[in-house]
Amino acid sequence: MSQDRMLTRIGGLLRQAESTDNPHEAEAFMEAAQRLATAASIDLAVARSHTAGGQSRSGPVQRTVEIGERGKRGLKTYVRLFVAIAAANDVTCDVLSTSTQVYAYGFASDIDTTQALYASLVVQMVRASDAYISSGAYRDATVDRVVRPGYGRARVERKPLAAVTARIEFQSAFADRIGARLAAVKAEITADAVAASDATTGTALALRDKDLALTDFYRSTSTARGRWRGNAAPTSFSRAARRAGDHAGRRARLGTDAELGSPRGAIDR
């Protein structure tokens, strides 16, 4: 299947997911989109491994993705969503300290897939969190906040949940759930592809070669001085807001007006 044809098919699945009112159908379309993307990515990896030595072989690229303007609240949760989607599509990320940009490292088709899924899901994440805040459900919830005084041991204080904190907690859980869903699909398709391969196709070896190529490219290209800490243990935690965000992430559907081949909010570096 050609790259353009694959992108068209995935785009169709995204639109179907967006148009249905049935959450189970929406989830099925979402998973189908990720299944198709993973299968296509595996096929491309196998094809690259069979490229003759004298032929030009495509390699990984680095792309800069704009997340939002500096100072905008909640950018870390947007980055968290992008990084979660990227991890399920063989894309490694560096994050600007301001969380305004992500530097994505991977094969072009995998980055295209990541950006398309993000373009759909970030809109849903914001809409779902808006609805949660507007409902006022967070007002009955509390937040456990870790307080570290200048002396003595850290302690946990329980306080009423503010709207700003509720939104961040909700969106963090949404992003984590999406990442888990996509990762599960990827693992299933990859295992099936490896199990069905033989010495001729060499799927496992091709995927290993791809992983090594990505690792070498990242090490030689990235100038990051550390790792993004957005997924580190939080200093505050609201079970109610996270439960609501996780539920929304389970029911999230894919699909926006953006086409997979021309994702929004991304420029070549």
PDB file of N, CA and C in Angstrom, residues 126-216:
ATOM      1  N   VAL A 126      -9.505  19.204  25.378  1.00  0.00           N
ATOM      2  CA  VAL A 126      -9.893  20.523  25.849  1.00  0.00           C
ATOM      3  C   VAL A 126     -11.412  20.618  26.012  1.00  0.00           C
ATOM      4  N   ARG A 127     -12.140  20.094  25.032  1.00  0.00           N
ATOM      5  CA  ARG A 127     -13.598  20.136  25.121  1.00  0.00           C
ATOM      6  C   ARG A 127     -14.100  19.344  26.318  1.00  0.00           C
ATOM      7  N   ALA A 128     -13.529  18.167  26.534  1.00  0.00           N
ATOM      8  CA  ALA A 128     -13.958  17.333  27.649  1.00  0.00           C
ATOM      9  C   ALA A 128     -13.652  17.995  28.985  1.00  0.00           C
ATOM     10  N   SER A 129     -12.478  18.623  29.087  1.00  0.00           N
ATOM     11  CA  SER A 129     -12.131  19.304  30.344  1.00  0.00           C
ATOM     12  C   SER A 129     -13.001  20.536  30.551  1.00  0.00           C
ATOM     13  N   ASP A 130     -13.343  21.240  29.478  1.00  0.00           N
ATOM     14  CA  ASP A 130     -14.257  22.386  29.580  1.00  0.00           C
ATOM     15  C   ASP A 130     -15.611  21.936  30.129  1.00  0.00           C
ATOM     16  N   ALA A 131     -16.100  20.812  29.597  1.00  0.00           N
ATOM     17  CA  ALA A 131     -17.394  20.299  30.047  1.00  0.00           C
ATOM     18  C   ALA A 131     -17.337  19.895  31.519  1.00  0.00           C
ATOM     19  N   TYR A 132     -16.219  19.306  31.923  1.00  0.00           N
ATOM     20  CA  TYR A 132     -16.052  18.894  33.325  1.00  0.00           C
ATOM     21  C   TYR A 132     -16.067  20.109  34.244  1.00  0.00           C
ATOM     22  N   ILE A 133     -15.332  21.143  33.864  1.00  0.00           N
ATOM     23  CA  ILE A 133     -15.290  22.350  34.688  1.00  0.00           C
ATOM     24  C   ILE A 133     -16.662  23.032  34.709  1.00  0.00           C
ATOM     25  N   SER A 134     -17.299  23.113  33.553  1.00  0.00           N
ATOM     26  CA  SER A 134     -18.605  23.771  33.464  1.00  0.00           C
ATOM     27  C   SER A 134     -19.665  23.041  34.284  1.00  0.00           C
ATOM     28  N   SER A 135     -19.531  21.727  34.413  1.00  0.00           N
ATOM     29  CA  SER A 135     -20.507  20.949  35.171  1.00  0.00           C
ATOM     30  C   SER A 135     -20.465  21.264  36.658  1.00  0.00           C
ATOM     31  N   GLY A 136     -19.325  21.788  37.115  1.00  0.00           N
ATOM     32  CA  GLY A 136     -19.164  22.091  38.530  1.00  0.00           C
ATOM     33  C   GLY A 136     -18.874  20.883  39.388  1.00  0.00           C
ATOM     34  N   ALA A 137     -18.684  19.711  38.771  1.00  0.00           N
ATOM     35  CA  ALA A 137     -18.456  18.483  39.536  1.00  0.00           C
ATOM     36  C   ALA A 137     -17.198  18.570  40.390  1.00  0.00           C
ATOM     37  N   TYR A 138     -16.225  19.338  39.934  1.00  0.00           N
ATOM     38  CA  TYR A 138     -14.958  19.440  40.663  1.00  0.00           C
ATOM     39  C   TYR A 138     -15.117  20.127  42.012  1.00  0.00           C
ATOM     40  N   ARG A 139     -16.186  20.903  42.193  1.00  0.00           N
ATOM     41  CA  ARG A 139     -16.351  21.679  43.427  1.00  0.00           C
ATOM     42  C   ARG A 139     -16.530  20.788  44.651  1.00  0.00           C
ATOM     43  N   ASP A 140     -16.983  19.572  44.448  1.00  0.00           N
ATOM     44  CA  ASP A 140     -17.158  18.641  45.558  1.00  0.00           C
ATOM     45  C   ASP A 140     -15.919  17.782  45.790  1.00  0.00           C
ATOM     46  N   ALA A 141     -14.890  17.996  44.981  1.00  0.00           N
ATOM     47  CA  ALA A 141     -13.683  17.177  45.075  1.00  0.00           C
ATOM     48  C   ALA A 141     -12.605  17.889  45.886  1.00  0.00           C
ATOM     49  N   THR A 142     -11.580  17.148  46.240  1.00  0.00           N
ATOM     50  CA  THR A 142     -10.444  17.704  46.970  1.00  0.00           C
ATOM     51  C   THR A 142      -9.161  17.360  46.244  1.00  0.00           C
ATOM     52  N   VAL A 143      -8.082  18.013  46.645  1.00  0.00           N
ATOM     53  CA  VAL A 143      -6.771  17.737  46.074  1.00  0.00           C
ATOM     54  C   VAL A 143      -5.784  17.511  47.205  1.00  0.00           C
ATOM     55  N   ASP A 144      -4.982  16.475  47.088  1.00  0.00           N
ATOM     56  CA  ASP A 144      -3.911  16.205  48.049  1.00  0.00           C
ATOM     57  C   ASP A 144      -2.643  16.843  47.521  1.00  0.00           C
ATOM     58  N   ARG A 145      -2.113  17.784  48.276  1.00  0.00           N
ATOM     59  CA  ARG A 145      -0.933  18.525  47.834  1.00  0.00           C
ATOM     60  C   ARG A 145       0.240  18.242  48.766  1.00  0.00           C
ATOM     61  N   VAL A 146       1.401  17.906  48.177  1.00  0.00           N
ATOM     62  CA  VAL A 146       2.611  17.648  48.948  1.00  0.00           C
ATOM     63  C   VAL A 146       3.257  18.977  49.304  1.00  0.00           C
ATOM     64  N   VAL A 147       3.439  19.204  50.586  1.00  0.00           N
ATOM     65  CA  VAL A 147       4.054  20.446  51.074  1.00  0.00           C
ATOM     66  C   VAL A 147       5.412  20.105  51.654  1.00  0.00           C
ATOM     67  N   ARG A 148       6.431  20.784  51.170  1.00  0.00           N
ATOM     68  CA  ARG A 148       7.794  20.548  51.652  1.00  0.00           C
ATOM     69  C   ARG A 148       8.300  21.815  52.344  1.00  0.00           C
ATOM     70  N   PRO A 149       8.194  21.871  53.652  1.00  0.00           N
ATOM     71  CA  PRO A 149       8.656  23.054  54.387  1.00  0.00           C
ATOM     72  C   PRO A 149      10.172  23.144  54.387  1.00  0.00           C
ATOM     73  N   GLY A 150      10.675  24.259  54.819  1.00  0.00           N
ATOM     74  CA  GLY A 150      12.124  24.442  54.838  1.00  0.00           C
ATOM     75  C   GLY A 150      12.822  23.517  55.810  1.00  0.00           C
ATOM     76  N   TYR A 151      12.086  22.979  56.743  1.00  0.00           N
ATOM     77  CA  TYR A 151      12.651  22.030  57.699  1.00  0.00           C
ATOM     78  C   TYR A 151      11.613  20.950  57.978  1.00  0.00           C
ATOM     79  N   GLY A 152      12.064  19.822  58.430  1.00  0.00           N
ATOM     80  CA  GLY A 152      11.144  18.733  58.729  1.00  0.00           C
ATOM     81  C   GLY A 152      10.773  17.939  57.490  1.00  0.00           C
ATOM     82  N   ARG A 153       9.901  16.958  57.684  1.00  0.00           N
ATOM     83  CA  ARG A 153       9.486  16.080  56.601  1.00  0.00           C
ATOM     84  C   ARG A 153       8.366  16.696  55.771  1.00  0.00           C
ATOM     85  N   ALA A 154       8.309  16.246  54.516  1.00  0.00           N
ATOM     86  CA  ALA A 154       7.211  16.683  53.657  1.00  0.00           C
ATOM     87  C   ALA A 154       5.904  16.102  54.195  1.00  0.00           C
ATOM     88  N   ARG A 155       4.834  16.845  54.024  1.00  0.00           N
ATOM     89  CA  ARG A 155       3.532  16.376  54.482  1.00  0.00           C
ATOM     90  C   ARG A 155       2.493  16.600  53.391  1.00  0.00           C
ATOM     91  N   VAL A 156       1.395  15.912  53.506  1.00  0.00           N
ATOM     92  CA  VAL A 156       0.328  16.029  52.523  1.00  0.00           C
ATOM     93  C   VAL A 156      -0.829  16.815  53.131  1.00  0.00           C
ATOM     94  N   GLU A 157      -1.255  17.851  52.414  1.00  0.00           N
ATOM     95  CA  GLU A 157      -2.383  18.656  52.838  1.00  0.00           C
ATOM     96  C   GLU A 157      -3.549  18.440  51.879  1.00  0.00           C
ATOM     97  N   ARG A 158      -4.737  18.281  52.422  1.00  0.00           N
ATOM     98  CA  ARG A 158      -5.930  18.107  51.598  1.00  0.00           C
ATOM     99  C   ARG A 158      -6.710  19.418  51.562  1.00  0.00           C
ATOM    100  N   LYS A 159      -6.955  19.898  50.337  1.00  0.00           N
ATOM    101  CA  LYS A 159      -7.634  21.175  50.174  1.00  0.00           C
ATOM    102  C   LYS A 159      -8.742  21.053  49.127  1.00  0.00           C
ATOM    103  N   PRO A 160      -9.659  22.026  49.102  1.00  0.00           N
ATOM    104  CA  PRO A 160     -10.675  22.034  48.039  1.00  0.00           C
ATOM    105  C   PRO A 160     -10.005  22.128  46.677  1.00  0.00           C
ATOM    106  N   LEU A 161     -10.608  21.524  45.683  1.00  0.00           N
ATOM    107  CA  LEU A 161     -10.026  21.478  44.344  1.00  0.00           C
ATOM    108  C   LEU A 161     -10.392  22.741  43.561  1.00  0.00           C
ATOM    109  N   ALA A 162      -9.374  23.511  43.172  1.00  0.00           N
ATOM    110  CA  ALA A 162      -9.594  24.713  42.371  1.00  0.00           C
ATOM    111  C   ALA A 162      -9.796  24.324  40.912  1.00  0.00           C
ATOM    112  N   ALA A 163     -10.469  25.184  40.157  1.00  0.00           N
ATOM    113  CA  ALA A 163     -10.779  24.889  38.756  1.00  0.00           C
ATOM    114  C   ALA A 163      -9.512  24.682  37.937  1.00  0.00           C
ATOM    115  N   VAL A 164      -8.490  25.512  38.164  1.00  0.00           N
ATOM    116  CA  VAL A 164      -7.245  25.396  37.401  1.00  0.00           C
ATOM    117  C   VAL A 164      -6.598  24.039  37.638  1.00  0.00           C
ATOM    118  N   THR A 165      -6.521  23.635  38.899  1.00  0.00           N
ATOM    119  CA  THR A 165      -5.928  22.339  39.231  1.00  0.00           C
ATOM    120  C   THR A 165      -6.778  21.195  38.695  1.00  0.00           C
ATOM    121  N   ALA A 166      -8.090  21.345  38.766  1.00  0.00           N
ATOM    122  CA  ALA A 166      -8.988  20.305  38.264  1.00  0.00           C
ATOM    123  C   ALA A 166      -8.770  20.073  36.779  1.00  0.00           C
ATOM    124  N   ARG A 167      -8.590  21.155  36.022  1.00  0.00           N
ATOM    125  CA  ARG A 167      -8.380  21.022  34.580  1.00  0.00           C
ATOM    126  C   ARG A 167      -7.066  20.291  34.289  1.00  0.00           C
ATOM    127  N   ILE A 168      -6.022  20.658  34.989  1.00  0.00           N
ATOM    128  CA  ILE A 168      -4.713  20.035  34.767  1.00  0.00           C
ATOM    129  C   ILE A 168      -4.757  18.551  35.118  1.00  0.00           C
ATOM    130  N   GLU A 169      -5.378  18.221  36.250  1.00  0.00           N
ATOM    131  CA  GLU A 169      -5.494  16.830  36.659  1.00  0.00           C
ATOM    132  C   GLU A 169      -6.319  16.027  35.657  1.00  0.00           C
ATOM    133  N   PHE A 170      -7.416  16.593  35.209  1.00  0.00           N
ATOM    134  CA  PHE A 170      -8.290  15.947  34.229  1.00  0.00           C
ATOM    135  C   PHE A 170      -7.532  15.666  32.940  1.00  0.00           C
ATOM    136  N   GLN A 171      -6.857  16.674  32.414  1.00  0.00           N
ATOM    137  CA  GLN A 171      -6.163  16.528  31.135  1.00  0.00           C
ATOM    138  C   GLN A 171      -4.969  15.587  31.250  1.00  0.00           C
ATOM    139  N   SER A 172      -4.304  15.563  32.394  1.00  0.00           N
ATOM    140  CA  SER A 172      -3.190  14.634  32.581  1.00  0.00           C
ATOM    141  C   SER A 172      -3.675  13.187  32.516  1.00  0.00           C
ATOM    142  N   ALA A 173      -4.795  12.921  33.177  1.00  0.00           N
ATOM    143  CA  ALA A 173      -5.351  11.565  33.161  1.00  0.00           C
ATOM    144  C   ALA A 173      -5.857  11.193  31.773  1.00  0.00           C
ATOM    145  N   PHE A 174      -6.441  12.146  31.072  1.00  0.00           N
ATOM    146  CA  PHE A 174      -6.902  11.928  29.702  1.00  0.00           C
ATOM    147  C   PHE A 174      -5.725  11.503  28.828  1.00  0.00           C
ATOM    148  N   ALA A 175      -4.624  12.248  28.904  1.00  0.00           N
ATOM    149  CA  ALA A 175      -3.444  11.958  28.086  1.00  0.00           C
ATOM    150  C   ALA A 175      -2.881  10.581  28.406  1.00  0.00           C
ATOM    151  N   ASP A 176      -2.815  10.244  29.688  1.00  0.00           N
ATOM    152  CA  ASP A 176      -2.276   8.943  30.082  1.00  0.00           C
ATOM    153  C   ASP A 176      -3.141   7.795  29.560  1.00  0.00           C
ATOM    154  N   ARG A 177      -4.461   7.981  29.614  1.00  0.00           N
ATOM    155  CA  ARG A 177      -5.356   6.931  29.138  1.00  0.00           C
ATOM    156  C   ARG A 177      -5.223   6.743  27.632  1.00  0.00           C
ATOM    157  N   ILE A 178      -5.142   7.837  26.890  1.00  0.00           N
ATOM    158  CA  ILE A 178      -4.965   7.745  25.437  1.00  0.00           C
ATOM    159  C   ILE A 178      -3.668   7.010  25.121  1.00  0.00           C
ATOM    160  N   GLY A 179      -2.597   7.367  25.810  1.00  0.00           N
ATOM    161  CA  GLY A 179      -1.322   6.702  25.582  1.00  0.00           C
ATOM    162  C   GLY A 179      -1.409   5.213  25.823  1.00  0.00           C
ATOM    163  N   ALA A 180      -2.109   4.814  26.890  1.00  0.00           N
ATOM    164  CA  ALA A 180      -2.250   3.396  27.207  1.00  0.00           C
ATOM    165  C   ALA A 180      -3.056   2.664  26.141  1.00  0.00           C
ATOM    166  N   ARG A 181      -4.116   3.308  25.652  1.00  0.00           N
ATOM    167  CA  ARG A 181      -4.952   2.675  24.621  1.00  0.00           C
ATOM    168  C   ARG A 181      -4.163   2.462  23.332  1.00  0.00           C
ATOM    169  N   LEU A 182      -3.450   3.482  22.897  1.00  0.00           N
ATOM    170  CA  LEU A 182      -2.694   3.371  21.651  1.00  0.00           C
ATOM    171  C   LEU A 182      -1.540   2.383  21.789  1.00  0.00           C
ATOM    172  N   ALA A 183      -0.879   2.397  22.949  1.00  0.00           N
ATOM    173  CA  ALA A 183       0.234   1.474  23.171  1.00  0.00           C
ATOM    174  C   ALA A 183      -0.235   0.024  23.145  1.00  0.00           C
ATOM    175  N   ALA A 184      -1.431  -0.232  23.685  1.00  0.00           N
ATOM    176  CA  ALA A 184      -1.964  -1.594  23.691  1.00  0.00           C
ATOM    177  C   ALA A 184      -2.225  -2.085  22.276  1.00  0.00           C
ATOM    178  N   VAL A 185      -2.771  -1.202  21.446  1.00  0.00           N
ATOM    179  CA  VAL A 185      -3.021  -1.572  20.046  1.00  0.00           C
ATOM    180  C   VAL A 185      -1.701  -1.852  19.339  1.00  0.00           C
ATOM    181  N   LYS A 186      -0.733  -0.968  19.531  1.00  0.00           N
ATOM    182  CA  LYS A 186       0.571  -1.158  18.885  1.00  0.00           C
ATOM    183  C   LYS A 186       1.193  -2.495  19.290  1.00  0.00           C
ATOM    184  N   ALA A 187       1.171  -2.804  20.585  1.00  0.00           N
ATOM    185  CA  ALA A 187       1.782  -4.041  21.069  1.00  0.00           C
ATOM    186  C   ALA A 187       1.106  -5.264  20.449  1.00  0.00           C
ATOM    187  N   GLU A 188      -0.216  -5.218  20.336  1.00  0.00           N
ATOM    188  CA  GLU A 188      -0.952  -6.350  19.762  1.00  0.00           C
ATOM    189  C   GLU A 188      -0.599  -6.563  18.294  1.00  0.00           C
ATOM    190  N   ILE A 189      -0.608  -5.486  17.520  1.00  0.00           N
ATOM    191  CA  ILE A 189      -0.329  -5.605  16.092  1.00  0.00           C
ATOM    192  C   ILE A 189       1.116  -6.027  15.850  1.00  0.00           C
ATOM    193  N   THR A 190       2.027  -5.475  16.633  1.00  0.00           N
ATOM    194  CA  THR A 190       3.444  -5.830  16.475  1.00  0.00           C
ATOM    195  C   THR A 190       3.675  -7.299  16.794  1.00  0.00           C
ATOM    196  N   ALA A 191       3.073  -7.783  17.879  1.00  0.00           N
ATOM    197  CA  ALA A 191       3.233  -9.190  18.254  1.00  0.00           C
ATOM    198  C   ALA A 191       2.678 -10.110  17.169  1.00  0.00           C
ATOM    199  N   ASP A 192       1.524  -9.747  16.621  1.00  0.00           N
ATOM    200  CA  ASP A 192       0.930 -10.561  15.556  1.00  0.00           C
ATOM    201  C   ASP A 192       1.822 -10.582  14.315  1.00  0.00           C
ATOM    202  N   ALA A 193       2.382  -9.412  13.973  1.00  0.00           N
ATOM    203  CA  ALA A 193       3.222  -9.319  12.780  1.00  0.00           C
ATOM    204  C   ALA A 193       4.493 -10.135  12.937  1.00  0.00           C
ATOM    205  N   VAL A 194       5.093 -10.078  14.108  1.00  0.00           N
ATOM    206  CA  VAL A 194       6.317 -10.839  14.365  1.00  0.00           C
ATOM    207  C   VAL A 194       6.022 -12.338  14.351  1.00  0.00           C
ATOM    208  N   ALA A 195       4.899 -12.732  14.961  1.00  0.00           N
ATOM    209  CA  ALA A 195       4.534 -14.152  15.012  1.00  0.00           C
ATOM    210  C   ALA A 195       4.247 -14.720  13.623  1.00  0.00           C
ATOM    211  N   ALA A 196       3.711 -13.876  12.741  1.00  0.00           N
ATOM    212  CA  ALA A 196       3.345 -14.334  11.397  1.00  0.00           C
ATOM    213  C   ALA A 196       4.494 -14.259  10.405  1.00  0.00           C
ATOM    214  N   SER A 197       5.606 -13.675  10.798  1.00  0.00           N
ATOM    215  CA  SER A 197       6.724 -13.498   9.873  1.00  0.00           C
ATOM    216  C   SER A 197       7.546 -14.773   9.761  1.00  0.00           C
ATOM    217  N   ASP A 198       8.375 -14.804   8.734  1.00  0.00           N
ATOM    218  CA  ASP A 198       9.281 -15.931   8.548  1.00  0.00           C
ATOM    219  C   ASP A 198      10.662 -15.394   8.221  1.00  0.00           C
ATOM    220  N   ALA A 199      11.548 -16.274   7.848  1.00  0.00           N
ATOM    221  CA  ALA A 199      12.927 -15.853   7.567  1.00  0.00           C
ATOM    222  C   ALA A 199      12.997 -14.903   6.391  1.00  0.00           C
ATOM    223  N   THR A 200      12.014 -14.965   5.512  1.00  0.00           N
ATOM    224  CA  THR A 200      12.031 -14.097   4.331  1.00  0.00           C
ATOM    225  C   THR A 200      11.696 -12.659   4.688  1.00  0.00           C
ATOM    226  N   THR A 201      10.618 -12.502   5.473  1.00  0.00           N
ATOM    227  CA  THR A 201      10.210 -11.150   5.843  1.00  0.00           C
ATOM    228  C   THR A 201      11.084 -10.576   6.950  1.00  0.00           C
ATOM    229  N   GLY A 202      11.426 -11.386   7.944  1.00  0.00           N
ATOM    230  CA  GLY A 202      12.309 -10.937   9.015  1.00  0.00           C
ATOM    231  C   GLY A 202      11.777  -9.724   9.751  1.00  0.00           C
ATOM    232  N   THR A 203      10.502  -9.759  10.138  1.00  0.00           N
ATOM    233  CA  THR A 203       9.869  -8.599  10.757  1.00  0.00           C
ATOM    234  C   THR A 203      10.571  -8.184  12.048  1.00  0.00           C
ATOM    235  N   ALA A 204      10.865  -9.152  12.912  1.00  0.00           N
ATOM    236  CA  ALA A 204      11.501  -8.823  14.192  1.00  0.00           C
ATOM    237  C   ALA A 204      12.846  -8.141  13.970  1.00  0.00           C
ATOM    238  N   LEU A 205      13.625  -8.647  13.021  1.00  0.00           N
ATOM    239  CA  LEU A 205      14.930  -8.051  12.731  1.00  0.00           C
ATOM    240  C   LEU A 205      14.764  -6.652  12.132  1.00  0.00           C
ATOM    241  N   ALA A 206      13.775  -6.490  11.260  1.00  0.00           N
ATOM    242  CA  ALA A 206      13.535  -5.182  10.648  1.00  0.00           C
ATOM    243  C   ALA A 206      13.151  -4.151  11.702  1.00  0.00           C
ATOM    244  N   LEU A 207      12.326  -4.561  12.655  1.00  0.00           N
ATOM    245  CA  LEU A 207      11.928  -3.639  13.723  1.00  0.00           C
ATOM    246  C   LEU A 207      13.104  -3.322  14.632  1.00  0.00           C
ATOM    247  N   ARG A 208      13.955  -4.297  14.851  1.00  0.00           N
ATOM    248  CA  ARG A 208      15.167  -4.056  15.650  1.00  0.00           C
ATOM    249  C   ARG A 208      16.075  -3.072  14.931  1.00  0.00           C
ATOM    250  N   ASP A 209      16.229  -3.243  13.617  1.00  0.00           N
ATOM    251  CA  ASP A 209      17.052  -2.318  12.834  1.00  0.00           C
ATOM    252  C   ASP A 209      16.471  -0.906  12.875  1.00  0.00           C
ATOM    253  N   LYS A 210      15.144  -0.830  12.813  1.00  0.00           N
ATOM    254  CA  LYS A 210      14.492   0.481  12.882  1.00  0.00           C
ATOM    255  C   LYS A 210      14.759   1.137  14.228  1.00  0.00           C
ATOM    256  N   ASP A 211      14.637   0.365  15.290  1.00  0.00           N
ATOM    257  CA  ASP A 211      14.871   0.895  16.633  1.00  0.00           C
ATOM    258  C   ASP A 211      16.304   1.393  16.787  1.00  0.00           C
ATOM    259  N   LEU A 212      17.255   0.638  16.254  1.00  0.00           N
ATOM    260  CA  LEU A 212      18.659   1.053  16.322  1.00  0.00           C
ATOM    261  C   LEU A 212      18.895   2.326  15.520  1.00  0.00           C
ATOM    262  N   ALA A 213      18.264   2.419  14.337  1.00  0.00           N
ATOM    263  CA  ALA A 213      18.409   3.614  13.506  1.00  0.00           C
ATOM    264  C   ALA A 213      17.854   4.834  14.219  1.00  0.00           C
ATOM    265  N   LEU A 214      16.709   4.668  14.880  1.00  0.00           N
ATOM    266  CA  LEU A 214      16.116   5.779  15.622  1.00  0.00           C
ATOM    267  C   LEU A 214      16.984   6.186  16.796  1.00  0.00           C
ATOM    268  N   THR A 215      17.512   5.193  17.509  1.00  0.00           N
ATOM    269  CA  THR A 215      18.365   5.485  18.660  1.00  0.00           C
ATOM    270  C   THR A 215      19.625   6.220  18.234  1.00  0.00           C
ATOM    271  N   ASP A 216      20.272   5.747  17.170  1.00  0.00           N
ATOM    272  CA  ASP A 216      21.487   6.392  16.675  1.00  0.00           C
ATOM    273  C   ASP A 216      21.201   7.808  16.192  1.00  0.00           C
TER     274      ASP A 216
END
